[in-house]
mmCIF file of C-alpha atoms in Angstrom:
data_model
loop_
_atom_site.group_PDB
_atom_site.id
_atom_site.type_symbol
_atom_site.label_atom_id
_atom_site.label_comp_id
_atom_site.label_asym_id
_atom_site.label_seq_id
_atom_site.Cartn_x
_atom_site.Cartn_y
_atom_site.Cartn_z
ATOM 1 C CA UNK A 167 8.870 -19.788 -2.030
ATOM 2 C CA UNK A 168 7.899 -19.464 1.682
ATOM 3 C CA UNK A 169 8.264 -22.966 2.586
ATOM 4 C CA UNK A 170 7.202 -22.792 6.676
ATOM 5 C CA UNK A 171 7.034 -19.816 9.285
ATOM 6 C CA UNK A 172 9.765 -18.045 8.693
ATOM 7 C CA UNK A 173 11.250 -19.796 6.120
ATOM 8 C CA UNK A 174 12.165 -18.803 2.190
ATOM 9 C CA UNK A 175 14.068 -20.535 -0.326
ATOM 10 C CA UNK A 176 14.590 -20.025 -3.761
ATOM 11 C CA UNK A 177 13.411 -23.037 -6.313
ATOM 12 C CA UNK A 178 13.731 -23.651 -10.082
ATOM 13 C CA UNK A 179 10.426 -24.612 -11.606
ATOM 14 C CA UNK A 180 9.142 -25.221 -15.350
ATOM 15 C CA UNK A 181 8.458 -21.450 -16.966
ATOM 16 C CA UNK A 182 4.558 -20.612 -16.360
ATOM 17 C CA UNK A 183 2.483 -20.452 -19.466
ATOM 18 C CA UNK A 184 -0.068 -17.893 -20.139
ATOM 19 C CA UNK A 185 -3.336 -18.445 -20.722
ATOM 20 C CA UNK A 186 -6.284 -16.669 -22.983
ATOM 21 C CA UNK A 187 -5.677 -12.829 -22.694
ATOM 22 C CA UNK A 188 -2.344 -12.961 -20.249
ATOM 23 C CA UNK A 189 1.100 -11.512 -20.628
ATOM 24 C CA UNK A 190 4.263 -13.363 -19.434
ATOM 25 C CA UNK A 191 6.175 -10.895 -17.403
ATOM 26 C CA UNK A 192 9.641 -10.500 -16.516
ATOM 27 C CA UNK A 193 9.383 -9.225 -12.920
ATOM 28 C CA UNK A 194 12.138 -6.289 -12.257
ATOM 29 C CA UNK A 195 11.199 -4.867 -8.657
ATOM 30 C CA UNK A 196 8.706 -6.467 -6.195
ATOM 31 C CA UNK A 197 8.332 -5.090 -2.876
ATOM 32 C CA UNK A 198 7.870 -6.458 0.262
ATOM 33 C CA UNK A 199 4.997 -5.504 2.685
ATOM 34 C CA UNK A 200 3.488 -5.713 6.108
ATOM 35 C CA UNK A 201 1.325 -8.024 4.988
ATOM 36 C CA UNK A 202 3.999 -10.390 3.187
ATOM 37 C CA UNK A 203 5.666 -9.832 6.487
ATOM 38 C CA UNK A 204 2.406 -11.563 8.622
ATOM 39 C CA UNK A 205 2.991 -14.584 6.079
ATOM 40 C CA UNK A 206 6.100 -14.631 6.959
ATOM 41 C CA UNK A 207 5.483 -14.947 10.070
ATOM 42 C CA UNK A 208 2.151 -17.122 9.692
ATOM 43 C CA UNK A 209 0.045 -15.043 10.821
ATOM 44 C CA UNK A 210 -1.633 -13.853 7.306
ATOM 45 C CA UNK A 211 -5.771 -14.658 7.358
ATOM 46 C CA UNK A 212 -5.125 -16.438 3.804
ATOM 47 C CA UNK A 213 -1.760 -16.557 2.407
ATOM 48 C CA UNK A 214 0.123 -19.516 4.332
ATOM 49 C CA UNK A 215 2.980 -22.032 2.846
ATOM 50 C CA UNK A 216 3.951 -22.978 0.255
ATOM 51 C CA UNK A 217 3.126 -19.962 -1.251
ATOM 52 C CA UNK A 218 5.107 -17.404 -3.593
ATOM 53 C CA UNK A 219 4.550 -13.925 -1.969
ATOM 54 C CA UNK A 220 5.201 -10.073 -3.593
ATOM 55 C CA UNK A 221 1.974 -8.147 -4.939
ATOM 56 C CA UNK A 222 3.669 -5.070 -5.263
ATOM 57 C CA UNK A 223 5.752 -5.255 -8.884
ATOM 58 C CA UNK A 224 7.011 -4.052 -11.483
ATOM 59 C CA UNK A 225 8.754 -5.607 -14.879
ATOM 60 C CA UNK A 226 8.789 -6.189 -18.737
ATOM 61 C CA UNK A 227 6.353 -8.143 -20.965
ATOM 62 C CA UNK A 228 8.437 -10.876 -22.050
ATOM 63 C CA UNK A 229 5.605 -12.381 -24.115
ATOM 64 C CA UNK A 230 2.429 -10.345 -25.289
ATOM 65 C CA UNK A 231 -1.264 -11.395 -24.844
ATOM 66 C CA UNK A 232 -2.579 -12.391 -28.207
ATOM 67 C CA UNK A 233 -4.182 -9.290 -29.687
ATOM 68 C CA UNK A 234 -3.155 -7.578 -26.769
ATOM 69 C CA UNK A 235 -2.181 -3.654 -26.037
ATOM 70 C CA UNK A 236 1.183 -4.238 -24.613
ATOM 71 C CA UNK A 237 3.578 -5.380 -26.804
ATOM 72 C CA UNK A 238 7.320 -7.487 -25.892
ATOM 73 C CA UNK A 239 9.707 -5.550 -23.963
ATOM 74 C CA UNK A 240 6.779 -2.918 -23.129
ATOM 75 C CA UNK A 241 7.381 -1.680 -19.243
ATOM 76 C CA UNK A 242 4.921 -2.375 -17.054
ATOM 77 C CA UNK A 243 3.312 -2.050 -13.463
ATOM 78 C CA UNK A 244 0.722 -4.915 -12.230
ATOM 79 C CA UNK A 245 -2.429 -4.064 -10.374
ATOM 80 C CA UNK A 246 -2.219 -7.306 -8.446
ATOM 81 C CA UNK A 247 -6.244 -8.012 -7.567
ATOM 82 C CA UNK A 248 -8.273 -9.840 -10.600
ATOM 83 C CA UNK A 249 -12.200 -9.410 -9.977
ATOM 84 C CA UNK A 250 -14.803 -11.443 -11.885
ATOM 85 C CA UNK A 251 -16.347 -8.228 -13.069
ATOM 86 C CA UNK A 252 -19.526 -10.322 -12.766
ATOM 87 C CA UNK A 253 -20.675 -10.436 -9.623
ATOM 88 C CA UNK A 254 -23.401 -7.704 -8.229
ATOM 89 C CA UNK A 255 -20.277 -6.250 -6.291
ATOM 90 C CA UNK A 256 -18.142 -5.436 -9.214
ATOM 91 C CA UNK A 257 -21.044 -4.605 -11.325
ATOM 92 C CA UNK A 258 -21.576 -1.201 -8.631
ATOM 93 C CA UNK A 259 -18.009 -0.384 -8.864
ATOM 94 C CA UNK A 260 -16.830 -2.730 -6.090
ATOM 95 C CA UNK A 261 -14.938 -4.994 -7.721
ATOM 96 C CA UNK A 262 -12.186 -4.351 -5.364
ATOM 97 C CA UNK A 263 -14.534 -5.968 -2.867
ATOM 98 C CA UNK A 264 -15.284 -8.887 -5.485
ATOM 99 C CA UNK A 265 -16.887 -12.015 -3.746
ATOM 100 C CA UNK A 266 -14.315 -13.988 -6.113
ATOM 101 C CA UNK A 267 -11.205 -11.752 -6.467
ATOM 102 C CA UNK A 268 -7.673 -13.168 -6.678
ATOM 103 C CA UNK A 269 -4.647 -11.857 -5.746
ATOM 104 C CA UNK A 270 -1.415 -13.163 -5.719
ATOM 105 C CA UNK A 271 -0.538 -15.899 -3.393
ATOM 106 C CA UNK A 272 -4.193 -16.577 -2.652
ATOM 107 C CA UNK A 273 -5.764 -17.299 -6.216
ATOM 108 C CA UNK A 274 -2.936 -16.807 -8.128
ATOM 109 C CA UNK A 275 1.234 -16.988 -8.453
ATOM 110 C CA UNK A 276 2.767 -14.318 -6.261
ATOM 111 C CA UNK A 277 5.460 -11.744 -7.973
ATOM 112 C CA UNK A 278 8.744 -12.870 -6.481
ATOM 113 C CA UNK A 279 8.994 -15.271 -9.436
ATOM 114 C CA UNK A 280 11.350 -14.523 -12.548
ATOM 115 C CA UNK A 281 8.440 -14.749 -15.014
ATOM 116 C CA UNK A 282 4.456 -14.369 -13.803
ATOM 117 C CA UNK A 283 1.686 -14.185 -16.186
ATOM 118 C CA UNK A 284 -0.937 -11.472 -15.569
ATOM 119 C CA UNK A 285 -3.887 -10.624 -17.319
ATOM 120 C CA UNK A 286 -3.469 -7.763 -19.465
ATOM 121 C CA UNK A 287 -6.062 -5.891 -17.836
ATOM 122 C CA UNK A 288 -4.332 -5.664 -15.064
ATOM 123 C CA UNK A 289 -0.908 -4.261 -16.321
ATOM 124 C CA UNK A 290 -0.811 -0.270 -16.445
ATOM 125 C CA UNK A 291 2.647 1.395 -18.450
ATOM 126 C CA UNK A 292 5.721 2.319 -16.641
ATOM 127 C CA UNK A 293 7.362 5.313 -18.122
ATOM 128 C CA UNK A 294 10.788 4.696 -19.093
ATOM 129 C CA UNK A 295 12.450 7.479 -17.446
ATOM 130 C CA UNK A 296 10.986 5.675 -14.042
ATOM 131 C CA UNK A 297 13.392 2.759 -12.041
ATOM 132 C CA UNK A 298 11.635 -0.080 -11.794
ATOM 133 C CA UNK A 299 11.153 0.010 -7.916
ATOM 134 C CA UNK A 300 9.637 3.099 -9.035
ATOM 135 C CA UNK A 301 6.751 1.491 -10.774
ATOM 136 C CA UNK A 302 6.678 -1.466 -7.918
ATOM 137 C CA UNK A 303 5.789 1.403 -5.753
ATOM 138 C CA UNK A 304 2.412 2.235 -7.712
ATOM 139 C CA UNK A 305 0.451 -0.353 -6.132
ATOM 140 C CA UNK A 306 0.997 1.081 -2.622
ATOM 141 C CA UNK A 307 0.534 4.462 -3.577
ATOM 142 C CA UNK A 308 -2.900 3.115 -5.328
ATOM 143 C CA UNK A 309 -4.126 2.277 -1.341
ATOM 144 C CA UNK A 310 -2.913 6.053 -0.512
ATOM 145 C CA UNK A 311 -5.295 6.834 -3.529
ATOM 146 C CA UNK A 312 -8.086 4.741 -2.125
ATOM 147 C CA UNK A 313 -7.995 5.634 1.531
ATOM 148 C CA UNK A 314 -8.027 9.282 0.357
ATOM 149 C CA UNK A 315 -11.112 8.991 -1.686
ATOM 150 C CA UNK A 316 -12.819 6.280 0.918
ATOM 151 C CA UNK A 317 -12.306 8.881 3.453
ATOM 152 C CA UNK A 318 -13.742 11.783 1.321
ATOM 153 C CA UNK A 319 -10.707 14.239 1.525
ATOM 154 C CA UNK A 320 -11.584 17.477 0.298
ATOM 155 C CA UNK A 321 -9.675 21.322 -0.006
ATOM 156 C CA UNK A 322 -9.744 23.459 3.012
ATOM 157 C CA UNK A 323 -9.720 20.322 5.261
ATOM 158 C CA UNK A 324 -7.210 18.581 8.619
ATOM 159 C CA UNK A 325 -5.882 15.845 8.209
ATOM 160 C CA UNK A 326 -4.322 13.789 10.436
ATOM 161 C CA UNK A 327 -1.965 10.456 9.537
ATOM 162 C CA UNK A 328 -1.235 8.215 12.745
ATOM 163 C CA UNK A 329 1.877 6.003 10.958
ATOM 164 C CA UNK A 330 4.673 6.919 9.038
ATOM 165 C CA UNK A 331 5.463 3.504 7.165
ATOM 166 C CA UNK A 332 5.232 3.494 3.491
ATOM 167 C CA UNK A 333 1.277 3.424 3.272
ATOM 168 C CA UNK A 334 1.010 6.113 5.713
ATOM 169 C CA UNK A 335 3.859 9.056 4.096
ATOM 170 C CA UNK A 336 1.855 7.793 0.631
ATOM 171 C CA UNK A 337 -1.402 8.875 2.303
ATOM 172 C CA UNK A 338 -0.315 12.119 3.305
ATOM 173 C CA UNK A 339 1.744 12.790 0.338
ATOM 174 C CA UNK A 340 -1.537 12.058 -2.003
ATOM 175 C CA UNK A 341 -3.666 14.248 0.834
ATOM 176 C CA UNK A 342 -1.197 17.218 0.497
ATOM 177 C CA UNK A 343 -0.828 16.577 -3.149
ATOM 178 C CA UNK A 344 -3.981 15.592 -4.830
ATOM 179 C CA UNK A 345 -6.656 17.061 -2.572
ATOM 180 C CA UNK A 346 -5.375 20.749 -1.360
ATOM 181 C CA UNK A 347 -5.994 20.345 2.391
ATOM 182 C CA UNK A 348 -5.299 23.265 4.882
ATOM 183 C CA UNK A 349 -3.038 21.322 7.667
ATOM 184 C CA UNK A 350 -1.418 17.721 7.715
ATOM 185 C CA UNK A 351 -0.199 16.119 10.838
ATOM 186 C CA UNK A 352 1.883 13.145 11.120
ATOM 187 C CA UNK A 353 2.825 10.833 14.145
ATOM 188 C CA UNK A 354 5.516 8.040 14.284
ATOM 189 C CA UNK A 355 8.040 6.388 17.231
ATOM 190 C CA UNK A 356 10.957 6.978 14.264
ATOM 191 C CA UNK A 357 12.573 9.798 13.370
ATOM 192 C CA UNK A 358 13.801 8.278 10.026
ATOM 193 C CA UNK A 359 10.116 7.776 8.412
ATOM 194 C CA UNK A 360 8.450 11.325 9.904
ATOM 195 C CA UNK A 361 11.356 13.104 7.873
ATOM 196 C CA UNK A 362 10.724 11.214 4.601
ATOM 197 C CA UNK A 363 7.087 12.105 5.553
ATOM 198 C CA UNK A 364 7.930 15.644 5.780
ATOM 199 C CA UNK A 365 9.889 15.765 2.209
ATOM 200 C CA UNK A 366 6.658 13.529 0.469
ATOM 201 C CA UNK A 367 3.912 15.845 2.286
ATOM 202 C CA UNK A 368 5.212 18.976 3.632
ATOM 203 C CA UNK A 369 3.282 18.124 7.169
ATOM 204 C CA UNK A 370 4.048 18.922 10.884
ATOM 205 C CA UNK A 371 5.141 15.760 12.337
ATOM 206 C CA UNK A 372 4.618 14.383 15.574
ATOM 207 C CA UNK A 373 7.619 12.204 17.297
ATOM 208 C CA UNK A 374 5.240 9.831 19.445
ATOM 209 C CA UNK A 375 8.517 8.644 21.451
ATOM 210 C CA UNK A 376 8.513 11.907 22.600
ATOM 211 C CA UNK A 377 5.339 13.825 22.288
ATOM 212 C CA UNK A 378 1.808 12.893 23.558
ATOM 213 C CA UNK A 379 0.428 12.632 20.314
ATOM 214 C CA UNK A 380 -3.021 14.078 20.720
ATOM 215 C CA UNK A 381 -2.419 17.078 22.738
ATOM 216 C CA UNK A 382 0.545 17.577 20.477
ATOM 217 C CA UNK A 383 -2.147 17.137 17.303
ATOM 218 C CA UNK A 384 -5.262 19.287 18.949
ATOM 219 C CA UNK A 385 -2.505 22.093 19.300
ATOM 220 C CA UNK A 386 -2.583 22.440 15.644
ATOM 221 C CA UNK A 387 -6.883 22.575 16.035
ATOM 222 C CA UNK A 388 -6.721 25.996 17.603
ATOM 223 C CA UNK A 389 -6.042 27.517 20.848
ATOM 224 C CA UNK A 390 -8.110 24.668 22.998
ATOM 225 C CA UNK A 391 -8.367 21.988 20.058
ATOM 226 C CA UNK A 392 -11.956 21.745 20.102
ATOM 227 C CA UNK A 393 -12.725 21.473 16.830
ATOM 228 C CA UNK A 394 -10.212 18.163 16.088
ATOM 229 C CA UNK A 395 -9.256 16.613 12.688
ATOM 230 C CA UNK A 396 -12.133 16.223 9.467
ATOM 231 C CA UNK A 397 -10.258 13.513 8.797
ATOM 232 C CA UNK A 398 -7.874 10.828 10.865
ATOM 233 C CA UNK A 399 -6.125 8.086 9.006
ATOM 234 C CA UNK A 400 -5.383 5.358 10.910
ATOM 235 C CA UNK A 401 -1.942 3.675 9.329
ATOM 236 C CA UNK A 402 -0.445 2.123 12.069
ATOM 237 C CA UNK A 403 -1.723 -1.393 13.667
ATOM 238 C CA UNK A 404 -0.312 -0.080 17.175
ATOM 239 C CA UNK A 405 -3.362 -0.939 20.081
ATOM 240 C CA UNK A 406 -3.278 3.180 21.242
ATOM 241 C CA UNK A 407 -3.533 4.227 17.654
ATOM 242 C CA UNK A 408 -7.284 3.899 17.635
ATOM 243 C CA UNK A 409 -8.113 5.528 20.750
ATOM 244 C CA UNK A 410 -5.757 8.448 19.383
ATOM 245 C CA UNK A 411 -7.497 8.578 16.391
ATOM 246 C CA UNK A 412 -11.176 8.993 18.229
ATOM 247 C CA UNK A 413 -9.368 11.583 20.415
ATOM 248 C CA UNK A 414 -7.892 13.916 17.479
ATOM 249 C CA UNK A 415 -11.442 13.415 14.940
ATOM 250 C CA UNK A 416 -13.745 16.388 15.295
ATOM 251 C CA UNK A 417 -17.165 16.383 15.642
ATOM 252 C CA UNK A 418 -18.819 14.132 12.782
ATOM 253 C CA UNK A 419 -15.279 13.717 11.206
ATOM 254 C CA UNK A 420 -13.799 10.400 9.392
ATOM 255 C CA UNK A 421 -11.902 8.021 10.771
ATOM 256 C CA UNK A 422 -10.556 5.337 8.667
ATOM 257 C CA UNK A 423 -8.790 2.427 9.683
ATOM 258 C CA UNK A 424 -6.211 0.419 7.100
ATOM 259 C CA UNK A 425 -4.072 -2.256 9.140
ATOM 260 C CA UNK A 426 -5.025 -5.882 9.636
ATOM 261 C CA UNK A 427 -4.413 -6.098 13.173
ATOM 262 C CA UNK A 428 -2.659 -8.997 15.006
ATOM 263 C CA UNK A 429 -5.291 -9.176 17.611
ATOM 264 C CA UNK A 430 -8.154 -7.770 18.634
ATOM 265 C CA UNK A 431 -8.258 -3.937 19.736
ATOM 266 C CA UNK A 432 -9.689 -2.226 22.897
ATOM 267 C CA UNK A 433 -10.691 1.053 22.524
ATOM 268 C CA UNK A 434 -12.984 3.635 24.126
ATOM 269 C CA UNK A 435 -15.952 3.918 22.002
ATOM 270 C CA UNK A 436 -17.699 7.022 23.514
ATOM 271 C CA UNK A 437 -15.979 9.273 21.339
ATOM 272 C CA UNK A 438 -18.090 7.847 18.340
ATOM 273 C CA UNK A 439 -21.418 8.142 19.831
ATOM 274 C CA UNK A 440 -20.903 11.525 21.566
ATOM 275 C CA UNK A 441 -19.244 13.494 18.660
ATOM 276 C CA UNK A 442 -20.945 11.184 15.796
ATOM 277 C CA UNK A 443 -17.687 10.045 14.610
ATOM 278 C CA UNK A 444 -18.158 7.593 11.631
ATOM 279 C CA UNK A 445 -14.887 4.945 11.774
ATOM 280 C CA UNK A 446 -14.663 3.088 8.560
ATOM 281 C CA UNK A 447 -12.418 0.563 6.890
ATOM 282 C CA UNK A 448 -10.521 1.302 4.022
ATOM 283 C CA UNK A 449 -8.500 -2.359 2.065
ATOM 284 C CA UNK A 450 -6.787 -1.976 -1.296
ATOM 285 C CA UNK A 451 -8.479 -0.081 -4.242
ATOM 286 C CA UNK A 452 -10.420 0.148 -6.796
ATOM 287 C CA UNK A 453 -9.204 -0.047 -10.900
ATOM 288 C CA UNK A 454 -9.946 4.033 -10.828
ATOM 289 C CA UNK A 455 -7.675 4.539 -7.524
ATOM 290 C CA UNK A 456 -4.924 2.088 -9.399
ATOM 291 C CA UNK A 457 -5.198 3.883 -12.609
ATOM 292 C CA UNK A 458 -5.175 7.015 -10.760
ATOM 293 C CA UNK A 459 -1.847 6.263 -8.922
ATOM 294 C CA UNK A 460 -0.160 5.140 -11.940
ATOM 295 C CA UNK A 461 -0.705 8.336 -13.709
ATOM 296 C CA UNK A 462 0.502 10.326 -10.567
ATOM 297 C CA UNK A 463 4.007 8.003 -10.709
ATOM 298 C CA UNK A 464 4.329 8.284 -14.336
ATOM 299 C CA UNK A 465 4.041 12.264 -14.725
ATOM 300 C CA UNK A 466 5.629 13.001 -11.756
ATOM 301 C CA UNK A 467 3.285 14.506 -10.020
ATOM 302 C CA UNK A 468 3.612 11.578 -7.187
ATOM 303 C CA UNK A 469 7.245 11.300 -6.248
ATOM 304 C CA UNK A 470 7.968 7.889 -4.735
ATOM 305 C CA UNK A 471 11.538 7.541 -4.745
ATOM 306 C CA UNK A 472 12.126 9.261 -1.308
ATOM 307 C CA UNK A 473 10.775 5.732 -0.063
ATOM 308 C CA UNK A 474 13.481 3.950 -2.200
ATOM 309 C CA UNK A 475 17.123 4.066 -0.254
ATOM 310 C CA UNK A 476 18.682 1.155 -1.913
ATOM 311 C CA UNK A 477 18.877 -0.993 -5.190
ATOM 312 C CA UNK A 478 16.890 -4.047 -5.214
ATOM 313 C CA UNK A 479 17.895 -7.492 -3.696
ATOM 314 C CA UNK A 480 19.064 -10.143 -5.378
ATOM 315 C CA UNK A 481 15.983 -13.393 -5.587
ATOM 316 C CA UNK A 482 18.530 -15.040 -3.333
ATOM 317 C CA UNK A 483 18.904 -12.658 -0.783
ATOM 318 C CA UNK A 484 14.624 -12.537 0.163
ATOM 319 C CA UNK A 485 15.426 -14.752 3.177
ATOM 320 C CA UNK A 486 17.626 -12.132 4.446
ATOM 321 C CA UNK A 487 15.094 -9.321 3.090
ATOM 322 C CA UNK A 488 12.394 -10.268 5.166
ATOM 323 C CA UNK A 489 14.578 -10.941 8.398
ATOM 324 C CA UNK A 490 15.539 -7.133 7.807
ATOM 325 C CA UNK A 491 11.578 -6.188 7.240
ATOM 326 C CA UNK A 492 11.001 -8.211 10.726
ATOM 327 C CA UNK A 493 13.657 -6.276 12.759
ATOM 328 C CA UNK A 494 12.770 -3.081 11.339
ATOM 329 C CA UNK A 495 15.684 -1.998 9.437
ATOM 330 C CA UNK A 496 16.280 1.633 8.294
ATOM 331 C CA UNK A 497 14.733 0.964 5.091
ATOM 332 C CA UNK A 498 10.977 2.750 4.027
ATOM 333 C CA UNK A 499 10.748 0.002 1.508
ATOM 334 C CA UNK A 500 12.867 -3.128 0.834
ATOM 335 C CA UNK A 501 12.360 -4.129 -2.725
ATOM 336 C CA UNK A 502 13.525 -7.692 -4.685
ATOM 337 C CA UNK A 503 14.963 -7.734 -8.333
ATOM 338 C CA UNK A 504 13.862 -11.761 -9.211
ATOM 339 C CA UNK A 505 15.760 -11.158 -12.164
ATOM 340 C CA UNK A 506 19.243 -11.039 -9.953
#
């Protein structure tokens, strides 16, 4: 439970009872985020204390929806945002944008909970030869999936990633992966996340400590970079990263933008109007991009674990998890076992 800015403590309450058409499930692996982090830190637009955080999980069904699909014991990952398929947003295949969605800590219980019921439409199967961090790791790569298709990658094109955090070696790994592109640059200020970048996505990576990262990028564009990036993918909430991005997009490319950031940004705009740049915003996924990303993770062709260095934490230790996620620590992804 965060209790107060910067605080967590762990709490015994009553087990949570499913309602009509939800599974009780044993949570295995949830991991932590940036944007658990901003709660953390009180700074989140709408999850604040007391709140149970973790949207990104994995577990067992400990007690099966009546009538349901997924039967005791079966292993499963949670697509943590419930839409009212109702609305005229969900019914045009926006329920990701759903004037009514829930997710967890702002609608409903957050994951770092022993036992959390879900509705069983929102549970996809975890293979069993996967860990369970594994299949906690399918909801980020489902944003990878999203910004990806939101940003209209096709064969043939550059692609540029600006942010080599979890989200960002996902979205080049699906780029390289799923969609056949002809180059991939990466940027980052640490050397630890551009190489797990480089063994996800096979990309040229760009050390921003030490490069200037848009000459180093239009290098890659040809002989005077004229032509820039089809596509820039904005994964970093760093103030330059923007003005970088408009710098490396070509004529009429894409620019899409997926941090909330802290404050408002100043950037040069000219960019957009004089090379008819179109910037757009790219926030969690659809069911298809979920779906997608599960079935990526479960037949391998998605590899996740380079992002996993470590078992996961003990429930007790998520004080202590999150101070690590607010220094920065060495690890791509720091992931919570509630069942420790």
């Amino acid at each position: 439970m965060l209790r107060g800015v910067g605080r967590i403590g762990v709490e015994e309450v009553a087990e949570p009872v499913p309602g009509p058409g939800e599974a009780l499930v044993e949570m295995r692996a949830v991991g932590l985020c940036g944007s658990d982090l901003a709660a953390f830190h009180g700074r989140h637009p709408f999850r604040s204390a007391p709140v149970v955080l973790g949207h990104e999980g994995a577990g067992r069904v400990a007690r099966a929806a009546a009538g349901g699909r997924y039967g005791d014991g079966r292993r499963v990952a949670i697509m943590p945002l419930l839409s009212c398929w109702e609305c005229p947003r969900c019914e045009s295949g926006l329920a990701h944008l759903c004037a009514h969605r829930r997710v967890p800590g702002a609608g409903w219980e957050g994951m770092l909970g022993g036992y959390v019921p879900v509705p069983e439409r929102a549970l996809f199967p975890l293979a069993e030869r996967l860990s369970w961090g594994e299949g906690a790791l399918i909801e980020p790569a489902a944003v990878a999936f999203h910004t990806a298709r939101t940003a209209s990658v096709g064969p043939g094109q550059r692609v540029a990633v600006l942010g080599a955090g979890p989200i960002g070696a996902l979205v080049a790994a699906v780029c390289r992966q799923q969609h056949h592109i002809a180059d991939l640059v990466v940027s980052d200020l640490r050397e630890q996340r551009l190489a797990v970048a480089r063994g996800m996505a096979g990309c040229h990576t760009i050390d921003a400590g030490r490069e200037e990262v848009v000459a180093a990028g239009l290098a890659r564009c040809g002989a005077d970079g004229a032509d820039g990036f089809d596509v820039v993918v904005v994964a970093s909430g760093h103030p330059s990263c923007l003005d970088e991005a408009l710098a490396l997009c070509r004529p009429r490319g894409t620019v899409v933008l997926l941090p909330m950031f802290g404050a408002p940004v100043a950037a040069d705009l000219n960019p957009v109007v004089l090379r008819e740049i179109v910037v757009r915003g790219a926030t969690v996924y659809t069911p298809d991009d979920f779906r997608a990303a599960a079935a990526a993770v479960n037949d391998g062709t998605l590899d996740v674990r380079p992002l996993l260095d470590g078992e996961p934490l003990p429930l007790a230790e998520t004080q202590a998890a999150f101070e690590d996620l607010a220094r920065g620590a060495g690890s791509m992804k720091i992931l919570v076992d509630p069942a420790q």
